[in-house]
Tab-separated table of C-alpha atoms in Angstrom:
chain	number	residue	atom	x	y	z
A	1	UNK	CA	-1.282	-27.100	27.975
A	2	UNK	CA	-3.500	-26.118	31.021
A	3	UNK	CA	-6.171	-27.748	31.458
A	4	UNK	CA	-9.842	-26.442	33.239
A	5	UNK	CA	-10.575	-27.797	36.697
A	6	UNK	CA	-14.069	-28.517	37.773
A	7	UNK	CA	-15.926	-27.654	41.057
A	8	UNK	CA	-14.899	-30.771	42.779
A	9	UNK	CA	-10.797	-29.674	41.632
A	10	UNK	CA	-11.599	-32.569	39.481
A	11	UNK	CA	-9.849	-31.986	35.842
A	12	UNK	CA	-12.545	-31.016	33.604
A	13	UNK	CA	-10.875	-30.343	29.915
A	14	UNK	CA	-7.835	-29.948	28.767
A	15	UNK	CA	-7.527	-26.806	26.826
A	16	UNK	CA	-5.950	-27.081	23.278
A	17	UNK	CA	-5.973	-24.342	20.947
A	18	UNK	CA	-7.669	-25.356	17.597
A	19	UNK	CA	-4.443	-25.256	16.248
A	20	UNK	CA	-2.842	-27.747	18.469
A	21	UNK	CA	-5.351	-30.224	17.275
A	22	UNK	CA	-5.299	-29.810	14.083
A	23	UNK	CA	-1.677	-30.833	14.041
A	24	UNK	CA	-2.523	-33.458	15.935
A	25	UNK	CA	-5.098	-34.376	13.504
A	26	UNK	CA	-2.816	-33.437	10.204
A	27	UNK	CA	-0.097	-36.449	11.940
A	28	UNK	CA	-2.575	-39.039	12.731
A	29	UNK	CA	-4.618	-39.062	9.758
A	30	UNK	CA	-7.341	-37.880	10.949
A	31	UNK	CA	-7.699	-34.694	8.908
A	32	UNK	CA	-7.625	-36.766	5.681
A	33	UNK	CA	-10.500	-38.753	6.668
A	34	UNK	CA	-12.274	-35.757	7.453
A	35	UNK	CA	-12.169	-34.885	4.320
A	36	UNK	CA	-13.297	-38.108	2.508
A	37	UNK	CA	-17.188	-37.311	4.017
A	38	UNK	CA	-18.595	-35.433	1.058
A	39	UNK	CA	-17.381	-37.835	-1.291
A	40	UNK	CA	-18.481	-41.021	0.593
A	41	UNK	CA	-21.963	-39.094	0.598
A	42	UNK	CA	-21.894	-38.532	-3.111
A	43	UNK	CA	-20.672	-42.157	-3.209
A	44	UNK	CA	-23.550	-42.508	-1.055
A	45	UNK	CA	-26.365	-40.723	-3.208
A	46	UNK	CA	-25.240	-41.945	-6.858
A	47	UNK	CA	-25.181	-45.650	-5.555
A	48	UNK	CA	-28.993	-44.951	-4.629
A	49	UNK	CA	-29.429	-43.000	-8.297
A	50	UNK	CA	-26.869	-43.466	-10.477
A	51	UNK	CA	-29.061	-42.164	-13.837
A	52	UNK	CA	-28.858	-38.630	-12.163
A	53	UNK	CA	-28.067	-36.139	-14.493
A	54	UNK	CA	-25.529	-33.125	-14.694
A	55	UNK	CA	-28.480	-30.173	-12.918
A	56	UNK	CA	-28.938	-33.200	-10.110
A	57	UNK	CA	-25.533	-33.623	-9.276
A	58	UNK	CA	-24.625	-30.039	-9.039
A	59	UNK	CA	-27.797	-29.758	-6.968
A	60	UNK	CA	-27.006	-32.865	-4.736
A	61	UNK	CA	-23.112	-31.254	-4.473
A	62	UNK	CA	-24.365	-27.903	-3.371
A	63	UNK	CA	-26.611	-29.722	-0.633
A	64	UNK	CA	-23.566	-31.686	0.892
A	65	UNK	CA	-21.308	-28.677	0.943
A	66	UNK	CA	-24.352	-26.768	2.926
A	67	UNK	CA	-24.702	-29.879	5.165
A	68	UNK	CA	-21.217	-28.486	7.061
A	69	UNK	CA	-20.624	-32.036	7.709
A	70	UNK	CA	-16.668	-31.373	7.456
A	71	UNK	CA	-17.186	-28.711	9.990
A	72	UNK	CA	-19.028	-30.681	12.284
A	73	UNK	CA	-17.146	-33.595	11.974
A	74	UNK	CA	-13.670	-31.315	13.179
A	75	UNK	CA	-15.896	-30.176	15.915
A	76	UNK	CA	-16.650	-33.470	17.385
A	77	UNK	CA	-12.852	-34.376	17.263
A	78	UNK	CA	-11.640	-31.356	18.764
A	79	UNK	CA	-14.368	-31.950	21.771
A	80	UNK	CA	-13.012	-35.564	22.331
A	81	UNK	CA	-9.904	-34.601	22.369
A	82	UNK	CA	-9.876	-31.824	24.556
A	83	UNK	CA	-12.148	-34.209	27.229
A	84	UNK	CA	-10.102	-37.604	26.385
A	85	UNK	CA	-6.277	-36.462	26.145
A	86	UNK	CA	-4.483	-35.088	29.092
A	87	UNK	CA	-0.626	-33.223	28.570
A	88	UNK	CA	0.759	-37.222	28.979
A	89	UNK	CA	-1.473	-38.964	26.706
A	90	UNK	CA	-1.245	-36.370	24.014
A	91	UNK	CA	2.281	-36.355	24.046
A	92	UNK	CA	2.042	-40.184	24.024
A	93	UNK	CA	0.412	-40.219	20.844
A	94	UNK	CA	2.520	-37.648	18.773
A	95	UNK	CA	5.680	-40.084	19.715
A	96	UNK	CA	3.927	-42.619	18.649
A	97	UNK	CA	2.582	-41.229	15.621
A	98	UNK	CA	5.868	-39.545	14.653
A	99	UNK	CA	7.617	-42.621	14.452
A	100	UNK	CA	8.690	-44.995	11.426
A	101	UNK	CA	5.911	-47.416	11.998
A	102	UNK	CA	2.965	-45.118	12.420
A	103	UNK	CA	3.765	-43.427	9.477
A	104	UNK	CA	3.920	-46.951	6.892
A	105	UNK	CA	1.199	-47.889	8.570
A	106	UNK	CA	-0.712	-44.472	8.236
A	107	UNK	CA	0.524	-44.549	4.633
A	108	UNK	CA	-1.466	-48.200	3.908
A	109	UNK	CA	-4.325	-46.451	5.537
A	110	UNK	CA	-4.683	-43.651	3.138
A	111	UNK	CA	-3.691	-46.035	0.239
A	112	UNK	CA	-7.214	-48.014	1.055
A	113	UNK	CA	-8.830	-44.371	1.329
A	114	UNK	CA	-8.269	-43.476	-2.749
A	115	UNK	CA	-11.478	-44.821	-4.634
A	116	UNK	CA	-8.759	-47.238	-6.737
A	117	UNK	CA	-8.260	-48.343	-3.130
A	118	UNK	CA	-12.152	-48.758	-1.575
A	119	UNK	CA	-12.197	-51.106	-4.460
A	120	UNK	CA	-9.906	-53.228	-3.706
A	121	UNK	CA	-10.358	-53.392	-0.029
A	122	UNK	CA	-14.029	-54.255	-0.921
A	123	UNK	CA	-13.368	-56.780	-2.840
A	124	UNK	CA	-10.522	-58.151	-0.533
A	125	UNK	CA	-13.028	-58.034	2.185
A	126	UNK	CA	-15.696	-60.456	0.140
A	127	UNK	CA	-13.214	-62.901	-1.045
A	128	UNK	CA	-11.720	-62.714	1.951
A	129	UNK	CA	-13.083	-66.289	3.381
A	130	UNK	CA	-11.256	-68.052	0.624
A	131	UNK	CA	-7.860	-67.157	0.632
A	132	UNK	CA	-5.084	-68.913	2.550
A	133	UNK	CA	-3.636	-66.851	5.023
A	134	UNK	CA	-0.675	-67.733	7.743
A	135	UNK	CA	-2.449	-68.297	11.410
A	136	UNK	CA	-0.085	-66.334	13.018
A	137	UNK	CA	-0.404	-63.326	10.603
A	138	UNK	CA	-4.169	-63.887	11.389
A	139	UNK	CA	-3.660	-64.135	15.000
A	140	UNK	CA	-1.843	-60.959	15.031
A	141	UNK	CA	-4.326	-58.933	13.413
A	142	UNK	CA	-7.230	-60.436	15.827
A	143	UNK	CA	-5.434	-59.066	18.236
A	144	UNK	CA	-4.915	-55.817	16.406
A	145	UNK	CA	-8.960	-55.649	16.277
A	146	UNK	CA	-9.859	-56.558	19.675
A	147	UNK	CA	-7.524	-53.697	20.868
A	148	UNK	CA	-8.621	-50.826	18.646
A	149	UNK	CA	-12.024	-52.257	18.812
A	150	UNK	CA	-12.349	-51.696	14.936
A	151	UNK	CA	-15.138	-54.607	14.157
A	152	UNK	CA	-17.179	-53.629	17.295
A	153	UNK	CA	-16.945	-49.797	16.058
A	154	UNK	CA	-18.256	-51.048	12.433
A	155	UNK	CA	-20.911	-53.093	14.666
A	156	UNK	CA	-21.817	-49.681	16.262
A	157	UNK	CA	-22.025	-47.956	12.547
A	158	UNK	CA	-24.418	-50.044	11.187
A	159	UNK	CA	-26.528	-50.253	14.711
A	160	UNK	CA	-26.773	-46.133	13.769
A	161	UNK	CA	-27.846	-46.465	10.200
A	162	UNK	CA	-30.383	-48.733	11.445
A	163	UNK	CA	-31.617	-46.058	13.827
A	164	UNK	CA	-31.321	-43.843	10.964
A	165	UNK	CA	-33.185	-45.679	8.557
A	166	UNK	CA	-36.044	-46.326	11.150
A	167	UNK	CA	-36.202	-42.962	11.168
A	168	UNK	CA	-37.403	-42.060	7.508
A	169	UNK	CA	-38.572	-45.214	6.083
A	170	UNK	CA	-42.098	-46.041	6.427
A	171	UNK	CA	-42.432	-49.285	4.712
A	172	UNK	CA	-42.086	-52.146	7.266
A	173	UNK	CA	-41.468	-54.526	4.958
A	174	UNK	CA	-38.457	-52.528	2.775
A	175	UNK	CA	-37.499	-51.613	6.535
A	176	UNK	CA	-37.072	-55.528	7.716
A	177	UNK	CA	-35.503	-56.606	4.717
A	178	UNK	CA	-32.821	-53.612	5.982
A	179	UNK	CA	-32.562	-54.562	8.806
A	180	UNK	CA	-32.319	-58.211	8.057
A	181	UNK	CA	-29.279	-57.127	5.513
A	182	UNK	CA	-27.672	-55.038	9.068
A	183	UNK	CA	-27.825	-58.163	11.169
A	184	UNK	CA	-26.263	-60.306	8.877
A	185	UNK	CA	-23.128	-57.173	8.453
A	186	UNK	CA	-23.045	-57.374	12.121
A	187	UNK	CA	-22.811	-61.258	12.130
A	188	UNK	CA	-19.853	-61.126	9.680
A	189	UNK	CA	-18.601	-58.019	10.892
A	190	UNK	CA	-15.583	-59.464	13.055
A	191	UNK	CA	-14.248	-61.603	9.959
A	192	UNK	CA	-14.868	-59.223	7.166
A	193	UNK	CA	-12.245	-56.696	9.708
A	194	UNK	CA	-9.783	-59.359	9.541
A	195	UNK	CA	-9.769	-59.768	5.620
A	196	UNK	CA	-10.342	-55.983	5.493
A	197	UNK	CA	-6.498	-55.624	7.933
A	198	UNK	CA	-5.067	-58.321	6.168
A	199	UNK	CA	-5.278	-56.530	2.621
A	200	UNK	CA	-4.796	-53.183	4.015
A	201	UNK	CA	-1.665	-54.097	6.312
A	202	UNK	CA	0.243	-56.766	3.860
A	203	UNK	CA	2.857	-55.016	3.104
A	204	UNK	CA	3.533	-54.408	6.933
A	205	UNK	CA	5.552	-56.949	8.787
A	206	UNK	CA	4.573	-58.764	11.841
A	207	UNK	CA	6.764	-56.931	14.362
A	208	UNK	CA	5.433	-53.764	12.895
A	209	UNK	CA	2.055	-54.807	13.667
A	210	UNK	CA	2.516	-56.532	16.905
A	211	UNK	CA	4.434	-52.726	17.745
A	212	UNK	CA	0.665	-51.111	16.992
A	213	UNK	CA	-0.983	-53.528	19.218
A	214	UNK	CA	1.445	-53.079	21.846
A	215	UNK	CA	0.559	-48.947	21.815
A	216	UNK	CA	-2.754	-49.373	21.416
A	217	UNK	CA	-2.735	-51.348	24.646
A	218	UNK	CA	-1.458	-48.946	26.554
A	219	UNK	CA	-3.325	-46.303	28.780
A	220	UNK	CA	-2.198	-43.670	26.562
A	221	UNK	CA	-3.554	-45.764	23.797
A	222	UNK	CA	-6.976	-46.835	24.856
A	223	UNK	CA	-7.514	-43.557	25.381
A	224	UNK	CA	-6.588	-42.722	21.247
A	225	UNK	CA	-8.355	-45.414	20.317
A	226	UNK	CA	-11.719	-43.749	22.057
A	227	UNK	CA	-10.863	-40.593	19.814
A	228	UNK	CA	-10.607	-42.838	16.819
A	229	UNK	CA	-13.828	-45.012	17.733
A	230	UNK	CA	-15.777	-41.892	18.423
A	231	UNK	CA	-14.561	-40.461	15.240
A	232	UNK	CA	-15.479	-43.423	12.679
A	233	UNK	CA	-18.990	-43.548	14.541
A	234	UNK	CA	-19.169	-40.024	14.175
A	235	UNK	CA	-18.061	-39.564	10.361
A	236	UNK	CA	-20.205	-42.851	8.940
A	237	UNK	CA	-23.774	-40.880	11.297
A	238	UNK	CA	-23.090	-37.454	9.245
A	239	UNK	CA	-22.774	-39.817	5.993
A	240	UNK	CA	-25.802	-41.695	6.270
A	241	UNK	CA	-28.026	-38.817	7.741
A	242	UNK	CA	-26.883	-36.485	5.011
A	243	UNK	CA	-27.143	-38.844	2.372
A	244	UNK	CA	-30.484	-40.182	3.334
A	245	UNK	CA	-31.965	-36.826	3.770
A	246	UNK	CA	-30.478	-35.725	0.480
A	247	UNK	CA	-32.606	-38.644	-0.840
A	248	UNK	CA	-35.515	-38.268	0.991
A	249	UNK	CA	-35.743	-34.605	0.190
A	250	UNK	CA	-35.233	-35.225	-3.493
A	251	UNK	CA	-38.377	-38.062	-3.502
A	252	UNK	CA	-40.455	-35.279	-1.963
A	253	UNK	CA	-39.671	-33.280	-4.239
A	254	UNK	CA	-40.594	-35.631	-7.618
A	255	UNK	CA	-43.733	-36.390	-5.753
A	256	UNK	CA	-44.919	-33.178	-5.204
A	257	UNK	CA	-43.749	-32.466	-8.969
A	258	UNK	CA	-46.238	-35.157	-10.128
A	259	UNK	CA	-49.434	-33.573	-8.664
């Protein structure tokens, strides 16, 4: 690894090939959720019209796969983390992610990525408030979120849809009741990451997840959990702006069809 030094003999970047970080990407489980962007914007789209028939869908498809939002997505991960992680830190974060724990952990991740999954994490998350659970299970994974930063991340998403939304809508009324919907996501955003952890992570012991929080707080770790924050931010932006300009496109098009 070498790494490009600035004017000031300041490291600049640390130059990865693409293939370096694509490994990287491959053992952190980063490339699979990559790949989940077309369908959360299909997701996206039939939510918003779910009469659409066979012609629309096809249409809609052909528009997300000429959005490049896979491409761009791999882009913006390969930029943070040439500019994030240094020789050290990378190395860091393949030991960490080559171990036992990463991977049953990555494994429960990718379990709540499958649609059968979404489901059930959805609904885990809503009923979330009125299930028992053990207070220091609970504690643990509070701790788990203040150190990876996941609920203030999700805060951050919906902030950007927001900006997004502003954007294209022009009814101030259908735009406030939005935005009334956002703050009230962002109000119950901290809880709803708890319930969301706590069915995602149950069958993960304690020590297991006390060992995550433990290399999350570590230098090496903060600086992963940037890559990871930047990445969620990133993914759920090319989502919504693809998905809402599909839309938008599409009601242009029916009105300009009915004159």
């Amino acid at each position: 690894v070498m790494a490009a030094v600035d004017m000031g003999g300041k490291a600049a970047t640390n130059v990865y090939s693409d293939q370096d970080i694509d490994e990287l990407m491959a053992l952190t489980g980063l490339s699979g959720s990559v790949t989940t962007a077309p369908s959360l914007i299909h997701a996206a789209i039939e939510r918003s019209k779910p009469n659409m028939s066979d012609e629309e869908r096809l249409a809609a498809a052909q528009k997300v796969n000429d959005s490049g939002v896979v491409d761009a997505l791999i882009g913006m991960i390969r930029a943070d983390v040439r500019r994030l992680l240094d020789a050290d830190t990378k190395k860091d974060v393949l030991t960490w992610y080559n171990g036992a724990t990463a991977k049953k952990i990555l494994q429960a991740d990718r379990a709540a990525t499958t649609q059968e999954g979404l489901k059930k994490l959805q609904d885990a998350a809503a009923s979330g408030a009125s299930r028992v659970r053990d207070f220091d299970r609970t504690e643990i994974l509070r701790e788990l979120d203040y150190v990876s930063r996941a609920g203030a991340t999700q805060r951050q998403v919906l902030d950007d849809f927001l900006e997004i939304l502003a954007n294209v809508v022009k009814d101030q009324a259908k735009l406030l009741e939005a935005k009334t919907g956002i703050l009230t996501a962002q109000r119950d955003a901290p809880e709803q990451m708890i319930y969301a952890m706590d069915f995602v992570y149950s069958d993960i012991e304690d020590d297991e997840l006390r060992a995550f929080v433990t290399f999350f707080k570590t230098k090496s770790g903060q600086k992963w959990v940037q890559v990871l924050r930047g990445h969620t931010r990133a993914l759920w932006r090319k989502v919504n702006e693809v998905s809402v300009g599909i839309l938008q496109q599409d009601a242009l098009n029916a009105l300009q069809r009915q004159k």
